[in-house]
Every structure is written in C-alpha cells, then in structure tokens.
C-alpha cells in the first residue's frame, strides 16, 4: 500500500533498500523543478502559454515551422544552462555509489544529472544541448545546438534539429533496451518527478512490478502509478532523496 512521506521513511523500505543489489531510477521533469527548470507541462508559461508542448515537440511542428521550434528549444536550453543541479540530483549521484548496480533512466533532456556527478545515465528522450542533422541518412555526428539562425547541416545542408525524441518518434534503441533490461532485473525501481503519462517510459515501473521488484514513487502529486506503487512518497524529490541518503548512512 502507498505510504505518505511524513518525514519518516518506512523502516521496511529502508531495510529492503539496504539489502538491494540492483537499483533502477526513472526520472522526469519534476526532479529538475527545484532547479528552477519548468516541468514539461508547466514549460508553457509566459511566451509559450498559447502552445501545447505536443504541438512543438513533434516532427510535424518542426516541418511546419522549424524557426518556431528552434526558438522554443533555444529558450528552454537557456533555462537549463542557467540552472544548477539541486539536492535531489546530488543525492542520486551519491546513491549511485552505494549499490553494485545503479541505472539512472531519465526522460529529462537538461544534463542536470550528469552535472551533479551521476555516471550511469541513460537519456531516454535525448539532450537539449545537442543538435543533429534531420536527414537520417546523413553521416554527420551530433553537434552542439546552434545559437545563431544558421541551422543547416554542413555535410548535406538538410536542416539541423534538436537532438531530442519528439512525440511519434521512436526512442533510441540502445537507451530503450538498457531501460527495459534495468526495469526487468532490478530489486527496486524509483519513479521520481514524472507524471507517468508519456510512453514507453511510463511502462517501466509496471515492468519492474511484474518482475516482483519494489516500486517507490516520489512525487508531491498523484499520478497513474501512485495506486500501484509499493510506496508513494508525496514530497519533493529535493527533500526525499537527501533524507533517503542520510537514512542509509546511519
Ligand atoms: C513513441 C523530449 C512510437 C522532447 C518528450 C503507448 C506506447 C508507445 C507510445 C505511446 C503510447 N501511448 C501514447 C503514445 C504516444 C506518445 C505518448 O506517450 N503520448 C502521451 C502524451 C500519451 N509517446 C511517444 O510519442 C513516444 N514515441 O512511442 O513512438 C514509435 C515506435 C517505433 C517507431 C516510431 C514510433 C515518444 C515520447 C517522447 C516525447 N518526448 N520529451 C522535449 O523535452 O522537448 S516527452 C516529455 O514528457 C519530456 O521528455 C518529459 O520528460 C516527458 C514526461 O513528462 P514528465 O517528465 O513526467 O514531466 P511532467 O511535466 O509531465 O510531470 C512532472 C511531474 O513532476 C509531475 O507529476 C509533478 O507533480 C512532479 N513534480 C513537480 N515538482 C516536483 C515533482 N516531483 C518531485 N519533486 C518535485 N519537486
């Protein structure tokens, strides 16, 4: 049954975690909220309040108006570059050192886990700091996302696009297979700061549950996962994760 986070982590959860060998973590935009990065669905504040994220994060939107989509990503990239990792990111980097196998699967595109020191990060939805050629046949490698207006591939002149996974696009094969393997073999999976609405990432906690793993959700709000989770800790990740790390160190 889900446990509300009242500042005390359930003793049986801590006991289980102390003996865990294989830990998987799925993170979403909520983990970066305390760094001041708007969550994906809040990201439409201000200038972008009249667009739905799905209307900008799609191949169709890019084909129709590449400049608008690039401007949106340049705005978001500015926010993520100005942001700093928060205590939740740092706690995850420290927790990674405590377990034989620790796989961090992130839907986030902001590099904040890596900047906090996390080593084994699987980016399910790409990374906002890079651009790639929109021509799938082009051999061009990823390049830093362009700041200036010139956004064409230097090898084949096709438009450059943000190196992220848009709605309707497949996730990178390697990333998805690593994520499925981690969910299928972990002793415990944490689902942190995600609305559990975007697939196939949202299926990973169910996969872990189906293999008998403990699933812990950390989110101030309810999500479609909350009722199924073994534990649901209703508090910000920047509060819960440092508390979890501290409890493990005693
Ligand atoms: C695909 C990158 C097929 C770009 C993003 C079933 C199976 C497969 C696909 C589908 C399916 N059903 C529907 C689909 C289609 C679609 C989908 O899932 N749609 C949803 C809307 C229903 N999925 C896809 O299109 C995927 N592609 O399956 O292709 C295919 C297969 C083969 C060949 C061709 C095609 C691709 C999905 C990826 C889309 N790209 N991002 C970018 O960032 O611009 S998704 C986007 O949403 C972000 O990556 C984000 O991470 C993700 C999920 O959002 P969250 O991270 O959860 O953020 P959100 O704002 O929603 O929630 C934040 C949460 O944090 C909240 O719950 C809040 O309470 C909490 N919170 C706030 N503060 C805190 C906090 N928690 C903790 N602490 C805090 N302090």
GROMACS .gro file of C-alpha atoms in nm, residues 9-246:
model
  238
    9UNK     CA    1   1.093   0.667   0.561
   10UNK     CA    2   0.918   0.337   0.630
   11UNK     CA    3   1.160   0.106   0.820
   12UNK     CA    4   1.078  -0.186   0.592
   13UNK     CA    5   1.160   0.027   0.286
   14UNK     CA    6   1.499   0.118   0.436
   15UNK     CA    7   1.564  -0.246   0.532
   16UNK     CA    8   1.486  -0.359   0.176
   17UNK     CA    9   1.697  -0.083   0.025
   18UNK     CA   10   1.996  -0.169   0.248
   19UNK     CA   11   1.998  -0.522   0.104
   20UNK     CA   12   1.921  -0.421  -0.257
   21UNK     CA   13   2.186  -0.507  -0.517
   22UNK     CA   14   2.027  -0.372  -0.834
   23UNK     CA   15   1.858  -0.029  -0.829
   24UNK     CA   16   1.683   0.141  -1.121
   25UNK     CA   17   1.568   0.502  -1.115
   26UNK     CA   18   1.331   0.668  -1.366
   27UNK     CA   19   1.327   1.047  -1.351
   28UNK     CA   20   1.111   1.311  -1.513
   29UNK     CA   21   1.094   1.688  -1.525
   30UNK     CA   22   0.986   1.710  -1.159
   31UNK     CA   23   1.341   1.630  -1.047
   32UNK     CA   24   1.461   1.950  -1.217
   33UNK     CA   25   1.169   2.164  -1.090
   34UNK     CA   26   1.366   2.259  -0.775
   35UNK     CA   27   1.647   2.380  -1.002
   36UNK     CA   28   1.402   2.632  -1.147
   37UNK     CA   29   1.352   2.443  -1.474
   38UNK     CA   30   0.979   2.445  -1.558
   39UNK     CA   31   0.836   2.093  -1.580
   40UNK     CA   32   0.746   1.979  -1.926
   41UNK     CA   33   0.380   2.066  -1.889
   42UNK     CA   34   0.446   2.389  -1.699
   43UNK     CA   35   0.708   2.484  -1.958
   44UNK     CA   36   0.437   2.668  -2.149
   45UNK     CA   37   0.434   2.964  -1.909
   46UNK     CA   38   0.496   3.314  -2.039
   47UNK     CA   39   0.578   3.346  -2.408
   48UNK     CA   40   0.467   2.991  -2.487
   49UNK     CA   41   0.137   2.980  -2.299
   50UNK     CA   42  -0.060   2.950  -2.625
   51UNK     CA   43   0.107   2.630  -2.746
   52UNK     CA   44   0.070   2.273  -2.621
   53UNK     CA   45   0.409   2.102  -2.569
   54UNK     CA   46   0.300   1.824  -2.804
   55UNK     CA   47   0.243   2.093  -3.072
   56UNK     CA   48   0.610   2.192  -3.054
   57UNK     CA   49   0.785   1.865  -2.966
   58UNK     CA   50   0.687   1.681  -3.286
   59UNK     CA   51   0.830   1.623  -3.637
   60UNK     CA   52   0.516   1.779  -3.785
   61UNK     CA   53   0.564   2.102  -3.586
   62UNK     CA   54   0.930   2.116  -3.694
   63UNK     CA   55   0.845   2.055  -4.061
   64UNK     CA   56   0.578   2.324  -4.048
   65UNK     CA   57   0.775   2.591  -3.860
   66UNK     CA   58   1.138   2.498  -3.781
   67UNK     CA   59   1.222   2.851  -3.663
   68UNK     CA   60   0.943   2.845  -3.401
   69UNK     CA   61   1.052   2.503  -3.273
   70UNK     CA   62   1.417   2.610  -3.262
   71UNK     CA   63   1.323   2.927  -3.072
   72UNK     CA   64   1.133   2.717  -2.815
   73UNK     CA   65   1.429   2.486  -2.767
   74UNK     CA   66   1.673   2.780  -2.751
   75UNK     CA   67   1.454   2.932  -2.477
   76UNK     CA   68   1.445   2.604  -2.284
   77UNK     CA   69   1.820   2.549  -2.337
   78UNK     CA   70   1.883   2.895  -2.189
   79UNK     CA   71   1.681   2.794  -1.881
   80UNK     CA   72   1.864   2.461  -1.836
   81UNK     CA   73   2.210   2.615  -1.887
   82UNK     CA   74   2.131   2.883  -1.625
   83UNK     CA   75   2.005   2.617  -1.383
   84UNK     CA   76   2.214   2.426  -1.130
   85UNK     CA   77   2.162   2.070  -1.004
   86UNK     CA   78   1.956   2.061  -0.681
   87UNK     CA   79   1.992   1.839  -0.369
   88UNK     CA   80   1.782   1.572  -0.538
   89UNK     CA   81   2.027   1.543  -0.829
   90UNK     CA   82   2.324   1.531  -0.592
   91UNK     CA   83   2.160   1.268  -0.371
   92UNK     CA   84   2.103   1.045  -0.674
   93UNK     CA   85   2.470   1.083  -0.771
   94UNK     CA   86   2.570   0.978  -0.417
   95UNK     CA   87   2.322   0.688  -0.407
   96UNK     CA   88   2.472   0.554  -0.731
   97UNK     CA   89   2.797   0.486  -0.540
   98UNK     CA   90   2.619   0.276  -0.276
   99UNK     CA   91   2.488  -0.008  -0.493
  100UNK     CA   92   2.658  -0.273  -0.710
  101UNK     CA   93   2.421  -0.191  -0.996
  102UNK     CA   94   2.254   0.151  -1.024
  103UNK     CA   95   2.093   0.262  -1.351
  104UNK     CA   96   1.953   0.614  -1.387
  105UNK     CA   97   1.696   0.632  -1.666
  106UNK     CA   98   1.596   0.990  -1.737
  107UNK     CA   99   1.326   1.142  -1.954
  108UNK     CA  100   1.493   1.478  -1.893
  109UNK     CA  101   1.696   1.647  -2.164
  110UNK     CA  102   1.872   1.902  -1.939
  111UNK     CA  103   2.203   1.726  -1.844
  112UNK     CA  104   2.149   1.815  -1.475
  113UNK     CA  105   2.204   1.454  -1.360
  114UNK     CA  106   2.542   1.444  -1.534
  115UNK     CA  107   2.632   1.790  -1.399
  116UNK     CA  108   2.556   1.659  -1.046
  117UNK     CA  109   2.801   1.372  -1.096
  118UNK     CA  110   2.575   1.081  -1.195
  119UNK     CA  111   2.781   0.841  -1.411
  120UNK     CA  112   2.545   0.578  -1.548
  121UNK     CA  113   2.276   0.797  -1.706
  122UNK     CA  114   2.051   0.665  -1.983
  123UNK     CA  115   1.887   0.955  -2.171
  124UNK     CA  116   1.557   0.815  -2.299
  125UNK     CA  117   1.449   1.136  -2.474
  126UNK     CA  118   1.780   1.282  -2.590
  127UNK     CA  119   1.955   1.600  -2.486
  128UNK     CA  120   1.864   1.963  -2.549
  129UNK     CA  121   2.228   2.078  -2.568
  130UNK     CA  122   2.292   1.891  -2.894
  131UNK     CA  123   2.163   1.922  -3.249
  132UNK     CA  124   2.161   1.660  -3.522
  133UNK     CA  125   2.101   1.654  -3.895
  134UNK     CA  126   1.733   1.594  -3.978
  135UNK     CA  127   1.840   1.368  -4.270
  136UNK     CA  128   1.854   1.016  -4.119
  137UNK     CA  129   2.090   0.902  -4.397
  138UNK     CA  130   2.345   1.176  -4.323
  139UNK     CA  131   2.670   1.059  -4.156
  140UNK     CA  132   2.707   1.390  -3.967
  141UNK     CA  133   2.766   1.345  -3.594
  142UNK     CA  134   2.584   1.534  -3.321
  143UNK     CA  135   2.696   1.893  -3.283
  144UNK     CA  136   2.636   2.146  -3.005
  145UNK     CA  137   2.294   2.303  -3.059
  146UNK     CA  138   2.332   2.614  -3.276
  147UNK     CA  139   2.270   2.951  -3.118
  148UNK     CA  140   2.273   3.155  -3.437
  149UNK     CA  141   2.000   3.135  -3.700
  150UNK     CA  142   2.210   2.924  -3.945
  151UNK     CA  143   2.075   2.579  -3.877
  152UNK     CA  144   2.173   2.367  -4.174
  153UNK     CA  145   2.389   2.057  -4.179
  154UNK     CA  146   2.741   2.136  -4.301
  155UNK     CA  147   2.761   1.797  -4.477
  156UNK     CA  148   2.428   1.760  -4.656
  157UNK     CA  149   2.262   2.104  -4.599
  158UNK     CA  150   1.946   1.944  -4.455
  159UNK     CA  151   1.801   2.137  -4.158
  160UNK     CA  152   1.962   2.071  -3.819
  161UNK     CA  153   1.715   1.967  -3.549
  162UNK     CA  154   1.731   1.942  -3.168
  163UNK     CA  155   1.876   1.605  -3.061
  164UNK     CA  156   1.564   1.505  -2.865
  165UNK     CA  157   1.293   1.242  -2.914
  166UNK     CA  158   0.968   1.402  -3.030
  167UNK     CA  159   0.617   1.266  -2.989
  168UNK     CA  160   0.560   1.000  -3.252
  169UNK     CA  161   0.933   0.919  -3.274
  170UNK     CA  162   1.096   0.601  -3.150
  171UNK     CA  163   1.325   0.621  -2.850
  172UNK     CA  164   1.695   0.546  -2.919
  173UNK     CA  165   1.717   0.164  -2.949
  174UNK     CA  166   2.013   0.126  -2.711
  175UNK     CA  167   1.860   0.353  -2.448
  176UNK     CA  168   1.525   0.172  -2.455
  177UNK     CA  169   1.680  -0.174  -2.438
  178UNK     CA  170   1.902  -0.069  -2.144
  179UNK     CA  171   1.594   0.076  -1.973
  180UNK     CA  172   1.389  -0.241  -2.023
  181UNK     CA  173   1.677  -0.456  -1.900
  182UNK     CA  174   1.719  -0.239  -1.589
  183UNK     CA  175   1.344  -0.249  -1.513
  184UNK     CA  176   1.329  -0.627  -1.564
  185UNK     CA  177   1.626  -0.711  -1.342
  186UNK     CA  178   1.616  -0.453  -1.061
  187UNK     CA  179   1.533  -0.526  -0.696
  188UNK     CA  180   1.383  -0.178  -0.659
  189UNK     CA  181   1.278   0.095  -0.903
  190UNK     CA  182   1.225   0.458  -0.805
  191UNK     CA  183   0.991   0.664  -1.026
  192UNK     CA  184   1.073   1.026  -0.942
  193UNK     CA  185   0.922   1.352  -1.066
  194UNK     CA  186   0.728   1.216  -1.358
  195UNK     CA  187   0.358   1.239  -1.440
  196UNK     CA  188   0.382   0.877  -1.562
  197UNK     CA  189   0.189   0.976  -1.873
  198UNK     CA  190   0.447   0.950  -2.153
  199UNK     CA  191   0.512   0.611  -2.307
  200UNK     CA  192   0.703   0.388  -2.343
  201UNK     CA  193   0.893   0.531  -2.038
  202UNK     CA  194   0.576   0.517  -1.827
  203UNK     CA  195   0.565   0.140  -1.876
  204UNK     CA  196   0.897   0.080  -1.698
  205UNK     CA  197   0.761   0.083  -1.339
  206UNK     CA  198   0.488  -0.165  -1.441
  207UNK     CA  199   0.756  -0.388  -1.592
  208UNK     CA  200   0.953  -0.378  -1.266
  209UNK     CA  201   0.639  -0.457  -1.063
  210UNK     CA  202   0.558  -0.750  -1.294
  211UNK     CA  203   0.905  -0.896  -1.216
  212UNK     CA  204   0.848  -0.867  -0.841
  213UNK     CA  205   1.051  -0.553  -0.778
  214UNK     CA  206   0.955  -0.293  -0.519
  215UNK     CA  207   0.847   0.033  -0.685
  216UNK     CA  208   0.877   0.363  -0.500
  217UNK     CA  209   0.716   0.677  -0.643
  218UNK     CA  210   0.843   1.019  -0.529
  219UNK     CA  211   0.606   1.295  -0.638
  220UNK     CA  212   0.411   1.560  -0.446
  221UNK     CA  213   0.109   1.481  -0.666
  222UNK     CA  214  -0.083   1.167  -0.753
  223UNK     CA  215  -0.010   1.002  -1.088
  224UNK     CA  216  -0.146   0.692  -1.269
  225UNK     CA  217   0.134   0.498  -1.095
  226UNK     CA  218   0.053   0.606  -0.739
  227UNK     CA  219  -0.209   0.341  -0.663
  228UNK     CA  220   0.010   0.058  -0.798
  229UNK     CA  221   0.337   0.167  -0.638
  230UNK     CA  222   0.465  -0.031  -0.339
  231UNK     CA  223   0.541   0.304  -0.170
  232UNK     CA  224   0.431   0.652  -0.274
  233UNK     CA  225   0.626   0.931  -0.103
  234UNK     CA  226   0.430   1.254  -0.153
  235UNK     CA  227   0.703   1.515  -0.119
  236UNK     CA  228   0.951   1.698  -0.342
  237UNK     CA  229   1.246   1.488  -0.464
  238UNK     CA  230   1.488   1.753  -0.332
  239UNK     CA  231   1.359   1.671   0.019
  240UNK     CA  232   1.304   1.294  -0.001
  241UNK     CA  233   1.626   1.190  -0.176
  242UNK     CA  234   1.867   1.359   0.069
  243UNK     CA  235   1.659   1.211   0.356
  244UNK     CA  236   1.687   0.865   0.198
  245UNK     CA  237   2.064   0.904   0.155
  246UNK     CA  238   2.103   1.020   0.516
   0.00000   0.00000   0.00000
